Short mmCIF file of C-alpha atoms in Angstrom, two decimals:
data_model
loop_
_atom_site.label_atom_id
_atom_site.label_comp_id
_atom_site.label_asym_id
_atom_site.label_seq_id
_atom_site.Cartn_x
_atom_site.Cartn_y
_atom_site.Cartn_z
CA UNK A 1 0.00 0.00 0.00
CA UNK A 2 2.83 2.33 0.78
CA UNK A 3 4.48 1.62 -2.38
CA UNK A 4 1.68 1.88 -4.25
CA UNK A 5 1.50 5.64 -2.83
CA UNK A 6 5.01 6.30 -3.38
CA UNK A 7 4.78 5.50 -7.24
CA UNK A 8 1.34 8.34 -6.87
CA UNK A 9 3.90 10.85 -5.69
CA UNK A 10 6.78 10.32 -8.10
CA UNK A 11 4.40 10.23 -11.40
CA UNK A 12 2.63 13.50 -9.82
CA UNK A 13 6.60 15.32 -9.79
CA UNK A 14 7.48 14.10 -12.45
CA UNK A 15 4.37 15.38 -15.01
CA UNK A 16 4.70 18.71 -13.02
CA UNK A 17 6.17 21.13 -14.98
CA UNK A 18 7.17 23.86 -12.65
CA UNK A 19 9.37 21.54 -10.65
CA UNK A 20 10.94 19.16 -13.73
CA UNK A 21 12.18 22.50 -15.45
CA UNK A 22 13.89 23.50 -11.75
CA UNK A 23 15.52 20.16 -11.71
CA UNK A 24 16.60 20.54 -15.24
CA UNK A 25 18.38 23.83 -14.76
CA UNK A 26 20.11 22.77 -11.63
CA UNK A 27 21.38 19.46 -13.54
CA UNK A 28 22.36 21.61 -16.50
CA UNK A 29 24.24 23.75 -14.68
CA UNK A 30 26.28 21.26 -12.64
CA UNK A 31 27.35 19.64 -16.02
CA UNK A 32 28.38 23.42 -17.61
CA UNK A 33 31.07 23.53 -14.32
CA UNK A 34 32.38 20.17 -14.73
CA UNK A 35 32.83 20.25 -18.49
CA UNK A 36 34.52 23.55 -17.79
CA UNK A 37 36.69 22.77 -15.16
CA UNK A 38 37.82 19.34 -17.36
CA UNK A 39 37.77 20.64 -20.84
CA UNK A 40 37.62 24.71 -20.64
CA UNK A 41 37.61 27.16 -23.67
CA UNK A 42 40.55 28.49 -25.42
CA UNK A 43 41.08 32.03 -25.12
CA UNK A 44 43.91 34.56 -26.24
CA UNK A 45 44.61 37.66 -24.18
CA UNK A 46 47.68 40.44 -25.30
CA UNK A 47 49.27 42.33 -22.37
CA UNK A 48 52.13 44.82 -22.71
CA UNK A 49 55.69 44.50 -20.46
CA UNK A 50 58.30 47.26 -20.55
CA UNK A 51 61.67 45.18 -20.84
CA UNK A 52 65.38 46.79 -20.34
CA UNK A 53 67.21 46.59 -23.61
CA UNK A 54 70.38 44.09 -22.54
CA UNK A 55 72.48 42.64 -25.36
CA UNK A 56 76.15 43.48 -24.42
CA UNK A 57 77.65 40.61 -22.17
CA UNK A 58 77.70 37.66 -24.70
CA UNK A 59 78.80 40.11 -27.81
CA UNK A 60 81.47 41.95 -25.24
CA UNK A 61 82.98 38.28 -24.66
CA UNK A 62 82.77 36.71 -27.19
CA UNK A 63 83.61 39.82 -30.27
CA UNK A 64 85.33 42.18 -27.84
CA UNK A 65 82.59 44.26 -29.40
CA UNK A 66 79.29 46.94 -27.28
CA UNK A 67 76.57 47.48 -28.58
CA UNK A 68 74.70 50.73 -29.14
CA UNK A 69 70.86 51.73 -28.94
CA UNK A 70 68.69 54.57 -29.22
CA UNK A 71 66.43 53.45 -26.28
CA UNK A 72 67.29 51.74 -23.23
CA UNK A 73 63.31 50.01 -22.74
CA UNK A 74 61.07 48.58 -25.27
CA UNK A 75 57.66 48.25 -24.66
CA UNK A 76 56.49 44.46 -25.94
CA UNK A 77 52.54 43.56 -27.10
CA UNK A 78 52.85 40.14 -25.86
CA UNK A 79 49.90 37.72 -27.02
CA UNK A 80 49.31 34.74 -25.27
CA UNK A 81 46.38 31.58 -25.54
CA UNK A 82 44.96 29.02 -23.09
CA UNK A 83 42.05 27.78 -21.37
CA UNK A 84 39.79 30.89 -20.06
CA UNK A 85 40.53 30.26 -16.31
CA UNK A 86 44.48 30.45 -16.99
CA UNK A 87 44.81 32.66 -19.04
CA UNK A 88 43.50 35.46 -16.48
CA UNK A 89 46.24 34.48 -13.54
CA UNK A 90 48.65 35.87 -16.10
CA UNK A 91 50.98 38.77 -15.58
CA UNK A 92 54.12 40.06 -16.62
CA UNK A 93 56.32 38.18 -14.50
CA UNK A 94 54.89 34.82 -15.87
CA UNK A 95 57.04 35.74 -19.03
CA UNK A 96 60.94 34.84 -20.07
CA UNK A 97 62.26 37.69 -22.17
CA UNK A 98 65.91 37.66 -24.20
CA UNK A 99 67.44 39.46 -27.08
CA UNK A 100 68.77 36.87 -29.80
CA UNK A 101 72.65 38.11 -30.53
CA UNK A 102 73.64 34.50 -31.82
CA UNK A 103 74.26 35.67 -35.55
CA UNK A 104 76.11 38.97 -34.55
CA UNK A 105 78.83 38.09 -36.12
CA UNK A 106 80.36 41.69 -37.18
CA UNK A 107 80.04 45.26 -36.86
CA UNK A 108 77.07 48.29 -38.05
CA UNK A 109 73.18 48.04 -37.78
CA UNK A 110 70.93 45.15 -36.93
CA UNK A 111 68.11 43.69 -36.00
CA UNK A 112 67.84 41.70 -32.89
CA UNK A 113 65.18 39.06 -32.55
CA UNK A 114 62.81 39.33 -28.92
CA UNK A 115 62.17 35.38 -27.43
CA UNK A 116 59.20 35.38 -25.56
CA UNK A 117 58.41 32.30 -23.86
CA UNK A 118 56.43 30.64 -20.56
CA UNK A 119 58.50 31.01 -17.50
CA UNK A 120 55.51 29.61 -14.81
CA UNK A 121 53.76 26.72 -14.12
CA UNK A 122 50.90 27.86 -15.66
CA UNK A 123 49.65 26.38 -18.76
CA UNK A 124 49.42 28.84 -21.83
CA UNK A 125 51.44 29.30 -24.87
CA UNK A 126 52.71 32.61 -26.65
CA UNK A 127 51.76 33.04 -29.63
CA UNK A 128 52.85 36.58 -30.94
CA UNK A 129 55.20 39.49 -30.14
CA UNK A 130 55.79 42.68 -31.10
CA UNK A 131 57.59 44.20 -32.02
CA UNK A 132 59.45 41.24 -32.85
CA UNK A 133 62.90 42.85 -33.34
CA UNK A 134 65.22 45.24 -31.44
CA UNK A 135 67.81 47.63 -33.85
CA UNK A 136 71.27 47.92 -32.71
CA UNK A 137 74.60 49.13 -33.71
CA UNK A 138 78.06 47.05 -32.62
CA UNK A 139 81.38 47.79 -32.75
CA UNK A 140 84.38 48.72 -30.63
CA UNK A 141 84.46 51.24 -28.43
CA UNK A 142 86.18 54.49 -28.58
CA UNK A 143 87.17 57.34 -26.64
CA UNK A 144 88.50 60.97 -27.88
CA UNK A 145 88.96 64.25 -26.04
CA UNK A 146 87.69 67.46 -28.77
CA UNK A 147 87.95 71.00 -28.55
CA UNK A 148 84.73 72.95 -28.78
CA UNK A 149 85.20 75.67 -31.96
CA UNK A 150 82.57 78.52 -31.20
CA UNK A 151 81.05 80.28 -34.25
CA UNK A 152 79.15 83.59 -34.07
CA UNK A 153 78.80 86.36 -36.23
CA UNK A 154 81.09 89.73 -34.96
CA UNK A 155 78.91 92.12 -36.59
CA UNK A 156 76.54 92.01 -33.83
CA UNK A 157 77.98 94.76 -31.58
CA UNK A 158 77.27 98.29 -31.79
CA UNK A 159 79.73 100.47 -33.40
CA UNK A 160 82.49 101.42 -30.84
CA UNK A 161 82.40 98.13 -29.33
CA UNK A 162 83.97 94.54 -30.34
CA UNK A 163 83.26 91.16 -28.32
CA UNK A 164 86.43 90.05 -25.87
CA UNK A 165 87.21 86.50 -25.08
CA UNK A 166 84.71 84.29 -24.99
CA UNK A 167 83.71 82.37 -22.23
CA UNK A 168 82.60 78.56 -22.27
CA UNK A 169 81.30 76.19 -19.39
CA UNK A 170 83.34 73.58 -20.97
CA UNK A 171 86.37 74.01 -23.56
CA UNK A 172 86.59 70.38 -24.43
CA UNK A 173 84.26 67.47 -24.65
CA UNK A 174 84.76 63.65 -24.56
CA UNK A 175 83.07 62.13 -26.68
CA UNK A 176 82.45 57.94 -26.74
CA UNK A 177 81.06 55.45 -29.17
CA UNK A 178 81.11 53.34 -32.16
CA UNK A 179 85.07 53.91 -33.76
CA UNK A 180 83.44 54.36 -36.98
CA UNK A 181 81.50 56.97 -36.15
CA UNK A 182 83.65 58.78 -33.56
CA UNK A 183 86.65 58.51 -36.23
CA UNK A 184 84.17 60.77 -38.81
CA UNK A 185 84.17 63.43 -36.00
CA UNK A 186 86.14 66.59 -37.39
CA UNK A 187 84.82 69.09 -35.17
CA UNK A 188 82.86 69.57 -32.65
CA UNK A 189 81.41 73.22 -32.99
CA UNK A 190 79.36 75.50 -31.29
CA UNK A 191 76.93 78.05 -32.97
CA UNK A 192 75.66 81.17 -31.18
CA UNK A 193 72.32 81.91 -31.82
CA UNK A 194 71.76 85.73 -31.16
CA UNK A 195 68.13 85.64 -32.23
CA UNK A 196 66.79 89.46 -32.44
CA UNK A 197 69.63 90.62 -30.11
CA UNK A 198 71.79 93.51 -32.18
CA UNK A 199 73.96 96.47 -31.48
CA UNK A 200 75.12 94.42 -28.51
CA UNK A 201 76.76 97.01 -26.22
CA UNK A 202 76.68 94.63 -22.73
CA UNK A 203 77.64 90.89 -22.60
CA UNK A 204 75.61 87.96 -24.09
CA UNK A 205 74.67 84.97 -22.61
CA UNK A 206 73.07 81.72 -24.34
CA UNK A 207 73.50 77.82 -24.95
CA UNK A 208 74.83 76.51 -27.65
CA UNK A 209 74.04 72.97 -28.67
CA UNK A 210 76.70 70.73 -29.54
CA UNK A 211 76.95 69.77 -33.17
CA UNK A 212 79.47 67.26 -34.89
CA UNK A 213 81.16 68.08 -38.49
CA UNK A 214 81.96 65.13 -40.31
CA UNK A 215 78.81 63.01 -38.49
CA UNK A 216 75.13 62.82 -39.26
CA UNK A 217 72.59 61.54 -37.26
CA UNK A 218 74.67 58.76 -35.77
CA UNK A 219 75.75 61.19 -33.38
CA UNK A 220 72.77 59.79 -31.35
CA UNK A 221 74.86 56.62 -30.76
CA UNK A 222 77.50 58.99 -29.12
CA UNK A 223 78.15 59.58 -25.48
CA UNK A 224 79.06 62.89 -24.69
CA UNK A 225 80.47 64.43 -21.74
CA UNK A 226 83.30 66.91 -19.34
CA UNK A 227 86.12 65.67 -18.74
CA UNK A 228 85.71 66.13 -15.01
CA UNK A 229 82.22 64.14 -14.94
CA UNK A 230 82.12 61.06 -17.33
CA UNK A 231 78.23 60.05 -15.99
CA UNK A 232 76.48 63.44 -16.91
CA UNK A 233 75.45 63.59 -20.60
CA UNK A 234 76.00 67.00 -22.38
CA UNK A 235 73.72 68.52 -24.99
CA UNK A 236 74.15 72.21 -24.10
CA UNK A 237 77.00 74.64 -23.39
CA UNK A 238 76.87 77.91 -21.55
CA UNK A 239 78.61 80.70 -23.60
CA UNK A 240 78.85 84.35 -22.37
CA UNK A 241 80.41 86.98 -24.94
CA UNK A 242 81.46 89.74 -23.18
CA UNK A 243 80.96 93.10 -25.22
CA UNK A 244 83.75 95.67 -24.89
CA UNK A 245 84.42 99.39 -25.54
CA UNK A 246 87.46 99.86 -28.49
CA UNK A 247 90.05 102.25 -27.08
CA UNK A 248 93.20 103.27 -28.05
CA UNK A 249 95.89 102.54 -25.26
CA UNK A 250 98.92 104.36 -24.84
CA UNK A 251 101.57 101.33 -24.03
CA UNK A 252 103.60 101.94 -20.73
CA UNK A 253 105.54 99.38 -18.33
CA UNK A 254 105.74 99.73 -14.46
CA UNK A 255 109.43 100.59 -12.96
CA UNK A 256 109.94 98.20 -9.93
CA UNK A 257 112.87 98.64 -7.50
CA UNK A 258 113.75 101.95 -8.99
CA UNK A 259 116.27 104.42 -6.76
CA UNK A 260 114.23 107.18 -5.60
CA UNK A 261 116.58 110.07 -6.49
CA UNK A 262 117.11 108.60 -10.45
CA UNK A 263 116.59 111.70 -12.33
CA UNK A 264 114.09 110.13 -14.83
CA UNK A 265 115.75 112.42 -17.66
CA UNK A 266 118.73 110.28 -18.17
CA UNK A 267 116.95 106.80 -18.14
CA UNK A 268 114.64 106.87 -21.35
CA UNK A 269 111.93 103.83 -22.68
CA UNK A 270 110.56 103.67 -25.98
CA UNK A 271 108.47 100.90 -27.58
CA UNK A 272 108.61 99.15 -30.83
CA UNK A 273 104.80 99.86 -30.93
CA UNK A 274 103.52 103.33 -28.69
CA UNK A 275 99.87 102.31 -28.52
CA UNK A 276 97.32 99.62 -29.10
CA UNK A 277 93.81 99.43 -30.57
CA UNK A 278 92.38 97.32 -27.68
CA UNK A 279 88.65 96.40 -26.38
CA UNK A 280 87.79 97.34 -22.80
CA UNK A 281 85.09 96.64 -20.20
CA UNK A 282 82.72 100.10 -20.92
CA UNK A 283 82.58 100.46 -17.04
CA UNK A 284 86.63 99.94 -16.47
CA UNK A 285 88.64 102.34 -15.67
CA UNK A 286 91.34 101.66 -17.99
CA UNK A 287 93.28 104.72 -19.83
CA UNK A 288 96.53 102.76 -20.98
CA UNK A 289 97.83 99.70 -21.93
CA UNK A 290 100.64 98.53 -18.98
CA UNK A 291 102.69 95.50 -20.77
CA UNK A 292 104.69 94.40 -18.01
CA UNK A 293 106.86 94.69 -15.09
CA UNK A 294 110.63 96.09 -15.42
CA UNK A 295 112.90 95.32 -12.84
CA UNK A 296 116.01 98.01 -12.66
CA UNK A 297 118.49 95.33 -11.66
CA UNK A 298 117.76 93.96 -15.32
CA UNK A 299 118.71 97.75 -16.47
CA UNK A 300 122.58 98.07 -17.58
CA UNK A 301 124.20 101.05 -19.15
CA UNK A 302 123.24 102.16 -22.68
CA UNK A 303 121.14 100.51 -24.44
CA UNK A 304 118.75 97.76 -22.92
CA UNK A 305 116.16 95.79 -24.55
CA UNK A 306 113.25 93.69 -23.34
CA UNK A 307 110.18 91.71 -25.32
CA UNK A 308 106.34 91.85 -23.69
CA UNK A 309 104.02 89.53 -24.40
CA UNK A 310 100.48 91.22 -24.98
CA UNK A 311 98.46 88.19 -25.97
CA UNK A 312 97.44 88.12 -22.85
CA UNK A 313 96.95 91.54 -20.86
CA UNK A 314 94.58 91.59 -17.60
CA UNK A 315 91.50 93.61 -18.72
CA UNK A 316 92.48 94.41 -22.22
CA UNK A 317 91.68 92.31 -25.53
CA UNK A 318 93.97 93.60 -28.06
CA UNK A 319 92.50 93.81 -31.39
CA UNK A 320 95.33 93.10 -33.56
CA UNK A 321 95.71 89.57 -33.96
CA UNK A 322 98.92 89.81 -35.11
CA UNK A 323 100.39 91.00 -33.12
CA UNK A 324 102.38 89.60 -30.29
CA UNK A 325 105.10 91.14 -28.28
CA UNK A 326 105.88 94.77 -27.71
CA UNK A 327 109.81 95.69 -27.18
CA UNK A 328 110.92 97.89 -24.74
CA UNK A 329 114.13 99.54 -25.22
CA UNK A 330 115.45 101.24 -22.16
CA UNK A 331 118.65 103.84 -22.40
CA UNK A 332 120.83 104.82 -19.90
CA UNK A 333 122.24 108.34 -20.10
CA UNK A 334 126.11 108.08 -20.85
CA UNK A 335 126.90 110.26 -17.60
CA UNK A 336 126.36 106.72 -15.71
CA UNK A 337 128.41 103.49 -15.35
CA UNK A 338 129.54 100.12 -14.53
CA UNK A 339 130.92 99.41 -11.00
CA UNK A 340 132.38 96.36 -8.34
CA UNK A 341 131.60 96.03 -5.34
CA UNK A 342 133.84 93.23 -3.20
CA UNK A 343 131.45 91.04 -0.82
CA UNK A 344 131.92 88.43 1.82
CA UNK A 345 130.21 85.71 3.02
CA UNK A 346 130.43 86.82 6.62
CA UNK A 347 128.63 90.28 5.43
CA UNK A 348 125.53 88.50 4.57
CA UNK A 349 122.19 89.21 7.41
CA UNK A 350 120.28 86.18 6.90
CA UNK A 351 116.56 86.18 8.14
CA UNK A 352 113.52 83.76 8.68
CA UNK A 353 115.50 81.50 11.38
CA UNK A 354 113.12 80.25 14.04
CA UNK A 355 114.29 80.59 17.40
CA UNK A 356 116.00 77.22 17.35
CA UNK A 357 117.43 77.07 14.39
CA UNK A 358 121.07 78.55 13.63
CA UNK A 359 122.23 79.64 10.13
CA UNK A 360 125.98 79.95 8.29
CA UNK A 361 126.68 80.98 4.78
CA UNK A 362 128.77 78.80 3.00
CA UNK A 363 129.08 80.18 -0.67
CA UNK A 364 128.10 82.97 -2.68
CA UNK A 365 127.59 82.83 -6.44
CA UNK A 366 129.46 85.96 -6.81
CA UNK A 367 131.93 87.59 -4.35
CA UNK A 368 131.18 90.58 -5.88
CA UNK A 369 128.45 93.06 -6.50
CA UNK A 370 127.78 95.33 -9.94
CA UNK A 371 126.18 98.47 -9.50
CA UNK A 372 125.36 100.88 -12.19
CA UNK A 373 126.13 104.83 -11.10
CA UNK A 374 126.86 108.27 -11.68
CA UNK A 375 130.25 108.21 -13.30
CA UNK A 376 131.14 111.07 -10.31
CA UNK A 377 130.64 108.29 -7.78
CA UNK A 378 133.43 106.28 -6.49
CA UNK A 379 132.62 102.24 -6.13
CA UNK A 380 134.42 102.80 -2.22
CA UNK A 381 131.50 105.28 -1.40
CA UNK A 382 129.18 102.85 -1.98
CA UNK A 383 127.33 101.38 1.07
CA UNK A 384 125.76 98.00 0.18
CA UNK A 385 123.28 95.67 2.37
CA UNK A 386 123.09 91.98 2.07
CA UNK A 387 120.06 90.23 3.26
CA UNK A 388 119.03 86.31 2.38
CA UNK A 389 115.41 84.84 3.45
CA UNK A 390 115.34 81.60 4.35
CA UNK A 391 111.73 80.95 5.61
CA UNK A 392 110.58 79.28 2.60
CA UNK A 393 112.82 76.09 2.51
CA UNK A 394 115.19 75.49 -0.41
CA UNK A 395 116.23 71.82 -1.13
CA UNK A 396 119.45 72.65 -2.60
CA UNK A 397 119.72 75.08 0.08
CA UNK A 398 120.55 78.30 -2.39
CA UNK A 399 118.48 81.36 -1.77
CA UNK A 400 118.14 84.64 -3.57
CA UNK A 401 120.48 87.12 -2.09
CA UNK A 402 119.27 90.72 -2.17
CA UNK A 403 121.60 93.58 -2.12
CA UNK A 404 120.59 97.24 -1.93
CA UNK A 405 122.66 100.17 -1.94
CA UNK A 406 121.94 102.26 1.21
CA UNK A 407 123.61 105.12 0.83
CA UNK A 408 122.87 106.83 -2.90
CA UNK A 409 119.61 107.42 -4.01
CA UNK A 410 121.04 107.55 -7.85
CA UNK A 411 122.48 104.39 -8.41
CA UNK A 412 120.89 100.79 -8.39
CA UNK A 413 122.26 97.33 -7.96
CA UNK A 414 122.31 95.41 -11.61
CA UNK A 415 121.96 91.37 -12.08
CA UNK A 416 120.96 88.47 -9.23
CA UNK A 417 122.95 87.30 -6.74
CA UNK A 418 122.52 83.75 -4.50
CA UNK A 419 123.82 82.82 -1.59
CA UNK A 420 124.26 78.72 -0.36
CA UNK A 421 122.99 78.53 3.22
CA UNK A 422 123.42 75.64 5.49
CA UNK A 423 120.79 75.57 8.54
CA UNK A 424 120.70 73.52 11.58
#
């Protein structure tokens, strides 16, 4: 009897639709997991990975060769295929990356081939990459030092004025790459841009950008730098042009140890060249052209020349290229002349001991002393002092010996004099 109602119920569920179309779905759907889980759909996904550019070790070992590129990261579309629950644990790291350099094989431009494979446990395969390729140069390496030539048009100055020395932030430039290209180099040049700036009459400042004659656009493979700091790249370099004021500049040298009662018209100086055309800071106070220092124990009698250089006067540019050195010729009046003076060792003051140290003079270089004076002046009448400084240390233990005449205001000692001093 109870089976009998049993077999009631089940016929009565089973030719009810509402609940046979519940059981269906809920059987249907435990089949669509299981089928998944065991089979699962193939999908592809792409993803992009920035990768550092590394080719050198292998080529540097194997071809004594670097390579050279015009980026240091390349940005990879990887795309990738497997089953639909994989493929979305995938990231970047699940990826093994290298650059190809097994047919590098000599030097110039190529293409290097990306290898993108699985590196996880995961199961998917790669299936496309781009780009595909990397471009880069090999060849030795080389290393030169350049001067930096400026350039600028001189016109652009007011009239009255001229541009002095130029000044640079860097002079020279090291420059490293492929030989082939740094071995095109011929110059390495700098061109001043002055834009709208004219009738310059103060200085001008700007930044020139290095440029290479002899070298196109592989210049980009080039490393460029001071040659105090080899890890800072250089593109630019400061350059200031000072503007000066043209002047012409009386030429004049400065008298040093001169006797105070010399009666100026019997010494005379006269130059190979009287003035210069020069260019002058506007707010300087400049009004001649000093060439140098003359020292009167360099000053015999008669005639007594000396050669300036004036390439390279504080404060004044001169303008004529040309020219070099300026000669001074000094003459000494007749009325005055040659003299000895004897001189011992034991005469000799020597100074700069400290208070333990004791001094003795063992030589002198001359035992004698030449003085230029008034032919009216006897050589007996002549006073002399002899002093030696020792407070700078001498390794051969000679030091300059100064003698001055203490008693004549119109004569002067002539030529250098040393003394050897022994100190303990």
């Amino acid at each position: 009897m109870a089976d009998k109602r049993l077999r009631k119920t089940l016929k009565k569920l089973i030719f009810n639709d509402k609940y046979l179309i519940i059981v269906s779905l809920f059987l249907a759907v435990i089949v669509w997991i299981v089928t998944s889980i065991n089979i699962g759909d193939v999908e592809e996904k792409t993803i992009k990975i920035d990768v550092p550019i590394k080719l050198g070790d292998e080529i540097s070992d194997q071809l004594s060769m670097q390579y050279y590129s015009l980026q240091d990261t390349v940005e990879l579309s990887v795309t990738f295929s497997g089953a639909k629950y994989v493929i979305g644990q995938v990231g970047e790291n699940d990826f093994s990356v290298k650059f190809d350099t097994s047919d590098v094989s000599r030097t110039g431009d190529q293409r290097i081939p990306i290898l993108v494979s699985n590196n996880s446990n995961l199961d998917f395969t790669v299936t496309s990459v781009y780009p595909s390729s990397v471009e880069a140069y090999f060849d030795v390496n080389l290393t030169k030092t350049f001067d930096l030539n400026l350039e600028y048009d001189e016109k652009n100055v007011a009239d009255g004025y001229t541009f002095g020395e130029p000044v640079l932030s860097e002079d020279k430039i090291v420059v490293s790459g492929p030989k082939t290209y740094v071995e095109q180099i011929e110059n390495a040049v700098l061109n001043v841009d002055f834009g709208s700036n004219k009738d310059l009459t103060e200085p001008f400042k700007t930044e020139c950008i290095i440029e290479f004659e002899g070298i196109g656009y592989e210049a980009s493979y080039l490393s460029v730098t001071s040659r105090t700091d080899t890890e800072n790249q250089l593109s630019n370099i400061a350059v200031t042009l000072p503007v000066l004021k043209v002047k012409t500049l009386p030429v004049s040298v400065q008298l040093e140890d001169a006797p105070d009662g010399v009666d100026e018209g019997l010494i005379s100086i006269t130059y190979s060249k009287d003035s210069i055309e020069a260019g002058v800071l506007d707010s300087a106070d400049i009004s001649g052209a000093v060439i140098g220092t003359l020292d009167f124990t360099k000053i015999s009698t008669g005639k007594n020349t000396f050669d300036f250089d004036v390439t390279n006067l504080k404060g004044i540019t001169v303008l004529d290229k040309d020219l070099k050195t300026i000669t001074a010729t000094v003459n000494v009046s007749s009325s005055y002349e040659l003299k000895t003076i004897g001189i011992k060792r034991s005469d000799v003051l020597v100074e700069g001991l400290s208070d333990s140290q004791k001094a003795s003079v063992r030589n002198l270089s001359k035992y004698y002393v030449t003085v230029i004076a008034p032919k009216d002046v006897s050589a007996s009448s002549l006073e002399l002092e002899l002093k030696v400084d020792v407070s700078e240390k001498s390794e051969d233990n000679s030091y300059p010996l100064t003698a001055t005449i203490t008693n004549n205001d119109n004569a002067w000692v002539y030529s250098t004099y040393t003394a050897t001093v022994d100190i303990t």
